[in-house]
Coordinates of C-alpha atoms in Angstrom, one line a residue:
Chain A
M103 CA -48.5 95.6 109.7
A104 CA -45.3 94.5 108.1
D105 CA -45.7 91.9 105.4
P106 CA -43.1 89.1 105.9
R107 CA -43.2 88.4 102.1
L108 CA -42.2 91.9 101.1
P109 CA -38.6 91.0 100.4
I110 CA -39.7 88.8 97.5
S111 CA -38.7 90.6 94.4
D112 CA -41.2 91.8 91.8
D113 CA -39.6 89.2 89.4
D114 CA -40.4 86.4 91.8
L115 CA -43.9 87.7 92.3
L116 CA -44.6 87.8 88.6
V117 CA -43.4 84.3 87.8
S118 CA -45.0 82.8 90.9
D119 CA -47.8 80.3 90.6
E120 CA -49.3 81.5 93.8
P121 CA -52.3 83.8 93.0
E122 CA -51.8 85.9 96.1
D123 CA -48.3 86.9 94.9
F124 CA -49.9 88.8 92.0
G125 CA -51.9 90.6 94.7
I126 CA -48.7 91.7 96.4
F127 CA -47.3 92.8 93.1
Y128 CA -50.5 94.8 92.6
D129 CA -50.2 96.3 96.0
R130 CA -46.7 97.6 95.3
H131 CA -47.7 99.3 92.0
V132 CA -51.3 100.1 91.9
R133 CA -51.0 103.7 93.3
N134 CA -48.3 104.6 90.8
V135 CA -50.3 103.2 87.9
L136 CA -53.4 105.1 89.1
G137 CA -51.4 108.3 89.4
Y138 CA -49.9 107.8 86.0
F139 CA -53.3 107.4 84.3
A140 CA -54.9 110.2 86.3
R141 CA -52.2 112.7 85.4
R142 CA -52.7 111.9 81.7
T143 CA -56.5 111.5 81.5
I144 CA -57.6 114.0 84.2
D145 CA -60.5 111.6 84.7
P146 CA -60.5 109.3 87.8
E147 CA -63.1 106.9 86.3
V148 CA -61.0 106.5 83.1
A149 CA -57.8 106.2 85.2
A150 CA -59.4 103.5 87.3
D151 CA -60.7 101.5 84.2
L152 CA -57.3 101.8 82.5
T153 CA -55.6 100.6 85.7
A154 CA -57.9 97.6 85.9
E155 CA -57.2 96.7 82.2
T156 CA -53.4 97.2 82.7
F157 CA -53.3 94.8 85.6
A158 CA -55.5 92.3 83.8
S159 CA -53.1 92.5 80.8
A160 CA -50.2 92.1 83.2
L161 CA -51.8 89.1 84.8
S162 CA -52.4 87.5 81.4
A163 CA -48.9 88.3 80.2
R164 CA -46.9 87.5 83.3
R165 CA -45.9 84.0 82.1
R166 CA -44.1 85.6 79.3
Y167 CA -42.3 88.1 81.6
K168 CA -38.6 87.6 81.3
P169 CA -36.7 88.5 84.4
G170 CA -33.5 90.3 83.6
R171 CA -34.6 92.2 80.5
A172 CA -36.4 95.0 82.1
P173 CA -37.4 95.8 85.7
A174 CA -40.9 94.6 86.5
G175 CA -42.1 98.1 87.2
A176 CA -40.9 99.3 83.7
W177 CA -42.5 96.2 82.2
L178 CA -45.8 97.1 83.9
F179 CA -45.6 100.7 82.7
T180 CA -45.0 99.6 79.2
I181 CA -48.3 97.8 79.4
A182 CA -49.9 100.9 81.0
A183 CA -48.6 103.1 78.2
R184 CA -50.1 100.7 75.6
R185 CA -53.5 100.8 77.3
L186 CA -53.3 104.6 77.4
S187 CA -52.4 104.7 73.7
D188 CA -55.3 102.4 72.9
Y189 CA -57.6 104.7 74.9
Q190 CA -56.3 107.8 73.1
R191 CA -56.8 106.2 69.8
H192 CA -60.2 104.7 70.3
G193 CA -61.7 107.1 72.7
H194 CA -62.8 104.4 75.1
V195 CA -61.1 102.0 77.5
E196 CA -60.6 98.5 76.1
T197 CA -61.7 95.7 78.5
R198 CA -60.5 92.8 76.5
A199 CA -58.1 91.5 79.1
Q200 CA -60.6 91.8 81.9
K201 CA -63.2 90.0 79.8
A202 CA -60.8 87.2 78.9
L203 CA -60.2 86.7 82.7
A204 CA -63.9 86.9 83.4
M205 CA -63.3 89.9 85.7
Q206 CA -66.1 92.2 86.8
R207 CA -65.8 96.0 86.4
V208 CA -65.1 97.7 89.7
A209 CA -67.2 100.8 90.3
V210 CA -65.4 104.0 91.4
A211 CA -67.1 105.7 94.4
A212 CA -66.7 109.4 95.1
E213 CA -64.1 108.8 97.7
D214 CA -62.1 106.6 95.3
A215 CA -62.2 109.4 92.7
D216 CA -60.8 111.8 95.3
M217 CA -58.1 109.4 96.1
I218 CA -57.2 108.9 92.5
K219 CA -57.1 112.7 91.9
L220 CA -54.8 113.1 94.9
L221 CA -52.5 110.4 93.6
A222 CA -52.2 112.3 90.3
D223 CA -51.4 115.6 92.0
D224 CA -47.9 116.1 93.2
V225 CA -48.8 119.5 94.5
A226 CA -51.6 118.1 96.6
I227 CA -49.3 115.5 98.1
S228 CA -46.8 118.1 98.9
M229 CA -49.5 120.1 100.6
L230 CA -50.4 117.2 102.9
T231 CA -48.1 118.6 105.6
E232 CA -50.3 121.8 105.7
L233 CA -53.3 119.9 106.9
P234 CA -54.0 119.6 110.6
G235 CA -52.0 116.8 112.1
D236 CA -54.7 114.3 112.6
Q237 CA -56.1 114.9 109.0
E238 CA -52.6 114.6 107.6
V239 CA -52.0 111.3 109.3
A240 CA -55.4 109.9 108.2
V241 CA -55.1 111.0 104.6
R242 CA -51.5 109.8 104.3
A243 CA -52.3 106.5 105.8
R244 CA -55.5 105.9 103.9
V245 CA -54.6 107.4 100.4
I246 CA -50.9 107.1 100.1
D247 CA -50.1 104.0 102.2
G248 CA -53.4 102.3 101.5
D249 CA -54.2 101.3 105.1
D250 CA -57.7 100.2 106.1
Y251 CA -59.9 102.5 108.1
D252 CA -60.0 99.9 110.8
E253 CA -56.2 99.7 110.9
I254 CA -55.9 103.5 111.1
A255 CA -58.5 103.7 113.8
R256 CA -56.7 101.1 116.0
R257 CA -53.4 102.9 115.5
E258 CA -54.8 106.3 116.3
H259 CA -57.0 105.0 119.1
V260 CA -60.2 106.5 117.7
G261 CA -63.3 105.1 116.0
Q262 CA -63.5 104.3 112.3
A263 CA -66.1 107.1 111.9
A264 CA -63.6 109.6 113.2
V265 CA -61.0 108.4 110.7
R266 CA -63.4 108.6 107.8
Q267 CA -64.3 112.1 108.9
R268 CA -60.6 113.2 109.1
V269 CA -59.9 111.7 105.6
S270 CA -63.0 113.4 104.2
R271 CA -62.2 116.8 105.6
G272 CA -58.5 116.5 104.7
L273 CA -59.4 115.7 101.1
A274 CA -61.9 118.5 101.0
T275 CA -59.3 121.0 102.3
L276 CA -56.8 119.8 99.7
R277 CA -59.3 120.1 96.9
G278 CA -60.1 123.6 98.0
R279 CA -56.5 124.7 98.2
I280 CA -55.6 123.4 94.7
G281 CA -58.7 124.9 93.1
G282 CA -60.9 121.8 92.8
P283 CA -64.6 121.6 93.8
R284 CA -65.1 121.2 97.5
Chain B
M39 CA -57.5 101.1 101.7
S40 CA -59.9 102.5 99.0
D41 CA -62.8 100.3 98.2
Y42 CA -61.8 100.5 94.5
I43 CA -58.3 99.3 95.2
V44 CA -59.5 96.5 97.4
E45 CA -62.1 95.4 95.0
L46 CA -59.8 95.4 92.0
R47 CA -57.3 93.4 94.0
R48 CA -59.8 90.8 94.9
E49 CA -60.9 90.5 91.2
L50 CA -57.3 90.1 90.1
V51 CA -56.4 87.5 92.7
E52 CA -59.5 85.5 91.9
A53 CA -58.7 85.7 88.2
A54 CA -55.1 84.6 88.9
D55 CA -56.5 81.7 90.9
R56 CA -58.9 80.7 88.1
E57 CA -56.1 81.0 85.5
Q58 CA -53.8 78.9 87.7
R59 CA -56.3 76.1 88.1
S60 CA -57.1 76.1 84.4
R61 CA -53.4 75.9 83.5
A62 CA -52.6 72.6 85.1
P63 CA -54.6 70.4 82.6
R64 CA -53.5 72.5 79.7
R65 CA -49.8 72.1 80.6
A66 CA -50.3 68.3 80.8
V67 CA -51.8 68.3 77.3
R68 CA -48.9 70.4 75.9
R69 CA -46.3 68.3 77.7
S70 CA -47.8 65.1 76.2
R71 CA -47.7 66.7 72.7
R72 CA -44.1 67.7 73.2
L73 CA -43.2 64.3 74.4
L74 CA -45.0 62.8 71.4
A75 CA -43.3 65.0 68.9
P76 CA -39.8 63.4 68.9
V77 CA -41.5 59.9 68.9
L78 CA -43.4 60.9 65.8
A79 CA -40.3 62.5 64.2
G80 CA -38.4 59.3 64.8
A81 CA -41.2 57.2 63.3
A82 CA -41.2 59.6 60.4
A83 CA -37.5 59.2 59.8
L84 CA -37.9 55.4 59.8
A85 CA -40.9 55.5 57.6
G86 CA -39.2 57.8 55.0
A87 CA -41.6 58.7 52.3
V88 CA -44.5 57.2 54.1
A89 CA -44.2 60.0 56.7
V90 CA -45.1 62.5 54.0
T91 CA -48.2 60.7 53.0
I92 CA -49.5 60.5 56.5
G93 CA -48.9 64.3 56.9
L94 CA -46.3 64.4 59.7
Q95 CA -44.5 67.1 57.8
G96 CA -47.5 69.3 57.5
E97 CA -46.1 72.0 59.7
D98 CA -43.0 72.3 57.4
R99 CA -40.7 72.3 60.4
P100 CA -37.0 72.9 59.7
P101 CA -34.8 69.8 59.6
L102 CA -33.7 68.5 63.0
P103 CA -30.8 70.8 63.8
A104 CA -27.4 69.8 64.9
R105 CA -26.4 71.3 68.2
P106 CA -23.7 73.9 68.1
Q107 CA -20.9 73.2 70.6
V108 CA -20.5 75.2 73.7
Q109 CA -16.9 76.2 73.9
V110 CA -16.9 78.0 77.2
T111 CA -19.5 79.0 79.7
L112 CA -18.6 82.0 81.8
K113 CA -20.6 83.2 84.7
L114 CA -20.6 86.9 85.4
D115 CA -22.1 88.3 88.6
G116 CA -25.1 90.6 88.3
K117 CA -27.6 91.2 85.5
P118 CA -26.1 92.0 82.1
A119 CA -27.8 95.0 80.4
G120 CA -25.9 94.7 77.2
A121 CA -22.8 93.5 75.5
T122 CA -20.9 94.2 72.4
L123 CA -17.7 93.5 70.6
G124 CA -15.4 96.4 70.8
P125 CA -11.9 97.6 70.6
S126 CA -9.6 96.5 73.3
S127 CA -8.7 99.1 75.9
A128 CA -5.0 99.0 75.8
S129 CA -2.1 97.2 74.2
T130 CA -0.7 96.1 77.5
R131 CA -3.4 94.3 79.4
T132 CA -3.6 93.8 83.1
T133 CA -6.1 91.8 85.1
A134 CA -7.7 94.4 87.3
G135 CA -8.1 93.8 91.0
T136 CA -7.1 90.1 91.0
S137 CA -4.2 88.1 92.2
P138 CA -3.0 85.1 90.2
S139 CA -4.4 82.8 92.8
A140 CA -7.9 84.1 92.2
T141 CA -7.8 83.0 88.6
V142 CA -10.6 80.5 87.8
D143 CA -10.0 77.9 85.2
I144 CA -13.0 76.9 83.2
E145 CA -13.3 73.8 81.2
P146 CA -15.4 73.9 78.0
G147 CA -19.0 73.3 78.7
K148 CA -18.8 73.9 82.5
T149 CA -20.3 76.8 84.4
T150 CA -18.2 78.5 87.0
T151 CA -19.2 81.4 89.2
A152 CA -16.6 83.9 89.8
P153 CA -16.7 86.7 92.4
P154 CA -16.6 90.3 91.0
G155 CA -13.2 91.3 89.7
T156 CA -12.0 87.7 89.5
A157 CA -10.1 86.8 86.3
I158 CA -11.8 84.1 84.2
N159 CA -9.3 82.1 82.3
V160 CA -9.1 79.0 80.1
A161 CA -5.9 77.6 78.8
P162 CA -4.4 79.9 76.2
G163 CA -4.5 78.8 72.6
Q164 CA -7.7 76.8 73.0
R165 CA -9.6 79.1 70.8
S166 CA -8.9 81.7 68.2
G167 CA -9.9 85.3 68.6
S168 CA -10.3 88.5 66.7
G169 CA -8.0 90.7 68.7
S170 CA -10.9 92.7 70.0
S171 CA -12.5 92.6 73.4
V172 CA -16.0 91.6 74.4
W173 CA -17.6 94.2 76.6
V174 CA -20.4 93.6 79.0
L175 CA -22.4 96.3 80.7
R176 CA -24.0 95.1 83.9
A177 CA -27.2 96.6 85.4
D178 CA -25.2 98.0 88.3
G179 CA -23.2 100.1 85.8
A180 CA -20.1 97.9 85.9
L181 CA -18.5 97.6 82.4
L182 CA -16.5 94.4 82.0
E183 CA -13.9 93.9 79.4
I184 CA -13.2 90.3 78.5
D185 CA -10.5 89.0 76.2
P186 CA -12.2 86.6 73.8
Q187 CA -8.8 84.9 73.1
T188 CA -8.2 83.9 76.7
D189 CA -11.7 84.5 78.3
Q190 CA -9.9 86.7 80.8
L191 CA -11.6 89.5 82.5
I192 CA -9.3 92.3 81.6
R193 CA -10.8 95.2 83.5
T194 CA -13.9 96.5 85.1
E195 CA -14.9 100.1 84.7
Q196 CA -17.9 101.8 86.3
V197 CA -20.4 104.1 84.6
A198 CA -22.8 106.1 86.7
G199 CA -26.4 104.9 86.9
T200 CA -28.2 101.7 86.0
G201 CA -26.8 100.1 82.9
V202 CA -29.3 99.9 80.1
Q203 CA -27.5 99.2 76.9
L204 CA -24.1 99.1 75.3
S205 CA -23.0 99.7 71.7
A206 CA -19.7 99.8 70.0
S207 CA -18.4 101.7 67.1
Q208 CA -14.8 102.0 65.9
G209 CA -12.8 103.2 68.8
N210 CA -15.8 104.0 70.9
L211 CA -18.0 102.3 73.4
W212 CA -21.4 103.8 74.2
A213 CA -22.9 103.0 77.5
V214 CA -26.4 104.0 78.1
A215 CA -27.4 104.2 81.7
R216 CA -30.4 105.5 83.7
Q217 CA -29.7 107.8 86.5
G218 CA -32.6 109.3 88.5
H219 CA -35.1 110.7 86.0
S220 CA -32.8 111.1 83.1
Y221 CA -30.5 109.0 81.1
R222 CA -26.8 109.4 80.4
V223 CA -24.9 108.2 77.5
T224 CA -21.2 107.8 78.2
R225 CA -18.8 107.5 75.4
L226 CA -15.6 105.6 76.4
R227 CA -12.8 106.2 74.0
M228 CA -10.3 103.4 73.9
G229 CA -6.6 103.8 74.6
G230 CA -6.9 104.0 78.3
L231 CA -10.6 104.7 78.8
R232 CA -9.7 108.2 80.0
Q233 CA -11.5 110.4 77.5
R234 CA -15.2 110.5 78.3
H235 CA -18.1 112.4 77.0
V236 CA -21.4 112.3 78.7
V237 CA -24.5 113.0 76.7
R238 CA -27.4 113.7 79.0
G239 CA -30.8 112.9 77.6
T240 CA -33.9 115.0 78.4
G241 CA -36.1 112.0 78.8
V242 CA -36.1 108.9 80.9
L243 CA -34.9 105.4 80.0
T244 CA -36.5 102.8 82.1
G245 CA -34.3 99.9 81.0
L246 CA -36.7 98.6 78.4
W247 CA -35.7 97.1 75.1
P248 CA -32.7 98.0 73.0
V249 CA -33.3 101.5 71.8
S250 CA -29.8 102.4 70.6
A251 CA -27.4 101.2 67.9
A252 CA -23.9 102.4 67.0
S253 CA -22.1 102.7 63.7
S254 CA -18.5 103.9 63.3
T255 CA -19.7 107.4 62.9
A256 CA -22.6 107.8 65.3
L257 CA -24.8 106.4 68.1
W258 CA -28.5 106.4 67.4
L259 CA -31.0 106.2 70.3
Q260 CA -34.5 107.0 71.3
G261 CA -35.5 107.8 74.9
D262 CA -38.2 106.0 76.7
P263 CA -41.4 106.9 74.9
Q264 CA -43.6 106.0 77.9
L265 CA -42.2 108.8 79.9
E266 CA -41.0 111.2 77.3
D267 CA -43.8 112.1 74.9
N268 CA -42.8 111.9 71.2
A269 CA -39.3 111.0 72.1
P270 CA -37.1 111.9 69.1
L271 CA -34.5 109.6 67.5
L272 CA -31.2 111.2 68.5
R273 CA -27.9 111.0 66.6
V274 CA -24.8 111.4 68.7
D275 CA -21.7 112.2 66.7
A276 CA -19.0 109.6 67.4
S277 CA -16.1 112.1 67.2
S278 CA -17.5 114.9 69.2
G279 CA -19.8 113.0 71.5
R280 CA -22.5 115.6 70.9
V281 CA -26.1 115.2 69.8
D282 CA -26.0 116.5 66.3
G283 CA -29.4 115.4 65.1
A284 CA -32.9 114.9 66.5
F285 CA -35.5 113.3 64.2
T286 CA -39.2 112.7 64.6
A287 CA -39.8 109.0 64.9
P288 CA -42.6 106.7 66.0
T289 CA -42.2 104.7 69.2
L290 CA -39.4 102.3 68.3
S291 CA -38.8 98.7 69.3
A292 CA -35.4 98.2 67.6
I293 CA -32.7 100.1 65.8
A294 CA -29.7 98.9 63.6
A295 CA -27.2 101.2 62.1
D296 CA -24.2 101.2 59.8
T297 CA -22.3 104.0 58.3
Q298 CA -24.7 104.5 55.4
R299 CA -28.1 103.5 56.8
V300 CA -30.2 103.4 59.9
W301 CA -33.0 100.9 60.2
T302 CA -35.8 101.4 62.8
L303 CA -38.7 99.2 63.6
S304 CA -41.7 100.8 65.3
Q305 CA -43.7 99.1 68.0
S306 CA -46.6 99.1 65.6
G307 CA -44.7 97.2 63.0
T308 CA -43.4 99.8 60.5
L309 CA -39.9 99.5 59.2
E310 CA -38.1 102.6 58.1
W311 CA -34.7 103.2 56.8
R312 CA -32.9 106.5 56.9
D313 CA -29.9 108.0 55.4
A314 CA -27.3 107.9 58.1
H315 CA -25.8 111.3 57.2
S316 CA -29.0 113.4 56.8
G317 CA -31.2 111.3 59.1
R318 CA -33.9 111.6 56.4
V319 CA -36.3 108.7 56.0
V320 CA -35.7 107.2 52.5
G321 CA -37.9 104.2 52.7
R322 CA -40.8 102.8 54.7
R323 CA -42.6 99.6 54.9
S324 CA -45.5 98.7 57.2
G325 CA -47.1 95.3 57.9
F326 CA -44.6 93.8 60.3
A327 CA -46.1 92.2 63.4
P328 CA -46.7 94.8 66.1
L329 CA -44.9 94.2 69.4
A330 CA -47.4 91.9 71.0
D331 CA -46.8 92.8 74.6
A332 CA -44.3 94.3 76.9
T333 CA -42.5 91.1 77.5
S334 CA -41.5 90.6 73.9
Q335 CA -38.5 92.0 72.2
N336 CA -38.1 92.9 68.6
A337 CA -34.7 93.1 67.0
L338 CA -32.9 94.4 63.9
A339 CA -29.5 93.6 62.4
S340 CA -27.8 95.2 59.4
A341 CA -27.0 92.8 56.6
D342 CA -23.8 93.2 54.6
D343 CA -25.5 94.1 51.3
G344 CA -27.3 97.2 52.8
G345 CA -30.4 95.2 53.8
A346 CA -31.5 94.0 57.2
Y347 CA -32.8 91.2 59.3
V348 CA -36.0 92.0 61.1
A349 CA -37.1 89.8 64.0
T350 CA -40.6 90.4 65.2
A351 CA -41.7 88.7 68.4
G352 CA -45.3 89.3 67.7
D353 CA -45.4 86.5 65.1
G354 CA -42.0 84.9 65.8
V355 CA -40.8 85.6 62.3
V356 CA -37.4 86.7 61.0
T357 CA -37.6 88.5 57.8
R358 CA -34.7 89.2 55.5
V359 CA -35.2 92.5 53.6
S360 CA -33.1 93.8 50.8
A361 CA -31.7 97.4 50.7
D362 CA -34.9 98.5 49.0
G363 CA -37.1 96.9 51.6
E364 CA -38.2 93.9 49.6
T365 CA -38.6 90.6 51.3
R366 CA -35.9 88.0 50.4
W367 CA -37.2 85.3 52.8
R368 CA -39.3 84.9 55.8
A369 CA -38.7 82.3 58.5
D370 CA -41.2 81.4 61.3
V371 CA -38.7 80.4 64.0
D372 CA -40.4 81.6 67.3
A373 CA -38.1 84.6 67.3
D374 CA -38.1 86.7 70.4
G375 CA -35.1 88.7 71.4
P376 CA -31.8 89.8 69.9
V377 CA -30.5 88.7 66.5
A378 CA -26.9 88.9 65.3
A379 CA -25.5 88.7 61.8
A380 CA -22.0 87.3 61.2
P381 CA -20.2 86.3 58.0
G382 CA -22.0 83.1 56.9
A383 CA -24.5 82.9 59.7
L384 CA -27.4 84.6 61.3
W385 CA -28.2 84.0 65.0
A386 CA -31.6 84.5 66.5
S387 CA -33.1 84.1 70.0
Q388 CA -36.0 81.8 70.2
A389 CA -38.8 82.2 72.7
A390 CA -39.7 79.8 75.4
V391 CA -43.0 78.3 74.4
D392 CA -45.5 76.8 76.9
G393 CA -42.9 76.5 79.6
A394 CA -40.4 74.8 77.3
P395 CA -37.0 76.6 77.4
G396 CA -35.9 79.1 74.8
A397 CA -32.9 78.6 72.5
I398 CA -30.4 80.3 70.3
A399 CA -30.8 79.3 66.7
R400 CA -28.4 79.6 63.8
L401 CA -30.1 80.4 60.5
D402 CA -28.8 80.0 57.0
Q403 CA -28.4 83.5 55.7
T404 CA -29.7 82.7 52.2
S405 CA -32.8 80.7 53.1
G406 CA -33.6 81.4 56.7
K407 CA -33.6 77.7 57.5
I408 CA -32.5 76.7 61.0
T409 CA -29.2 74.8 60.8
Q410 CA -28.3 74.6 64.4
R411 CA -30.1 75.1 67.7
M412 CA -28.8 75.5 71.2
P413 CA -31.5 75.0 73.9
L414 CA -31.1 77.2 77.0
E415 CA -32.0 76.4 80.5
R416 CA -35.5 77.2 81.6
S417 CA -35.0 80.6 83.1
Q418 CA -32.4 81.8 80.6
T419 CA -33.1 84.4 78.0
P420 CA -30.5 86.1 75.7
T421 CA -30.0 89.8 76.3
Q422 CA -27.4 90.2 73.6
L423 CA -25.8 88.1 70.9
V424 CA -22.3 89.2 69.9
P425 CA -20.5 87.5 67.0
V426 CA -16.8 87.4 67.7
S427 CA -14.7 86.0 64.8
D428 CA -16.1 82.5 64.2
E429 CA -17.8 82.3 67.5
L430 CA -21.0 83.6 69.0
W431 CA -21.0 85.1 72.5
A432 CA -24.4 84.9 73.9
I433 CA -25.0 87.0 77.0
L434 CA -27.9 85.6 79.0
N435 CA -30.2 87.3 81.5
D436 CA -28.8 85.4 84.5
G437 CA -25.2 86.5 83.9
T438 CA -24.1 83.5 81.9
V439 CA -22.0 84.0 78.8
L440 CA -22.1 81.2 76.4
V441 CA -19.4 81.0 73.8
L442 CA -20.7 79.0 70.8
R443 CA -18.9 77.8 67.8

């Protein structure tokens, strides 16, 4: 479903006082940030934790964001790079920003880990087209576009369970083709 | 959507909501403090020595500054990526793409918005100039030449890609632009703007903070360290336009260069100075404030005695260091953003604090004391400060050019 607020620029979203606007900013960038960390850490759990700390840092720092100096995406990735550097230096993911915001750690389920690995893997994404049509549609909608199972099911005129099965099979096929565990 | 992504989003939006609700009372307290400050300052002035005894000067604030005068406010379309004072492009100047009827007269202190390519003019003879041009690189790659004597837009050139930064050295302009997944450095040689050299970087510049500086002999720059691991400090020879040196360097937050020396400040707060000819590090000093976050901007400016000015946004301090790296003075001025050294004055950007607007401050070069302060509008931030003769041209993030004297 098209979001009528999408034309709002990242700059506007960052300086907005409306909490939901930060959610929209997050929606626009979370997959790129997850992919960035996953490519560099080869560990979906670490990538997820670094992503959480990056967005928490961005949330804390957004009042100091200065539109016009750097694109908001670049600004976000500067924060991401700092968090990565902290992780590489200390060997663990800092959670200071999340703690300061009283945020709870979000657990990474097996399916989340698969999704994060896929986001990290350009080869896997390029191989999506080799999946059977219904699996490609399901994986693309779920993993790349971030659609809800419910939404995909309605669009494809099938049940949620069928969509889950297509995503699961599609991811398993991709893992097998790129050499990962099935 | 993945459960993880959904859950993290919910946590963040809830945190934003909590933060938003907790800000309202804090803002009110800060506002009342700010409103109280001038009242107290006024009382202190009246009370004279009594003020000292009741401790109102405990913060050792600089004296209440006089406001520098705005000579002209120009409005450029688009977002400026950088600006510099450079050589003029030709001896005979033409106003590109405009008719005389499109000329906009600007009164000192007024803001006028002009469409692209429109000449911007004030009455000739109002101000003195240096005979050079002020060049502004916009984010869309448009390179504008403005005559500081007449405030006329002389010409608009286009460089490929997204404008990131502009530097000038004798006879050369260096426009750094991002294009796809690489960056291009275009050298524009004056005298018609026809000779061009394009230096392609191997890394990616994402339009972050100033990472280049030019002297009369070379351009120094570092690619984006976030996307190019261990990005070297590159030296581009001004005469050939070729990269003639690549030096190992930490992730930098600012560079300043003259013909003899190159100063670099790392994001972690280490100042290094190199021999401009060999590129060798000849001195190093750590302990400057690290770059606090991605929204801040450190800055360096060469001083005329071989030393430098170091502005660190992490602690808001401007430090004057001598040629051997010793501290001459240290001024806590809420520094954040570009600095510019001109004969007799140092100009520094001041951060917006607690929602109050930022400013451009003039500092005494021998003491670091603020002597003048020019408040900006709430959303304005300097992207470049360019001394031109006895004026300062402040290029702001919203496309405004303030000419201060």
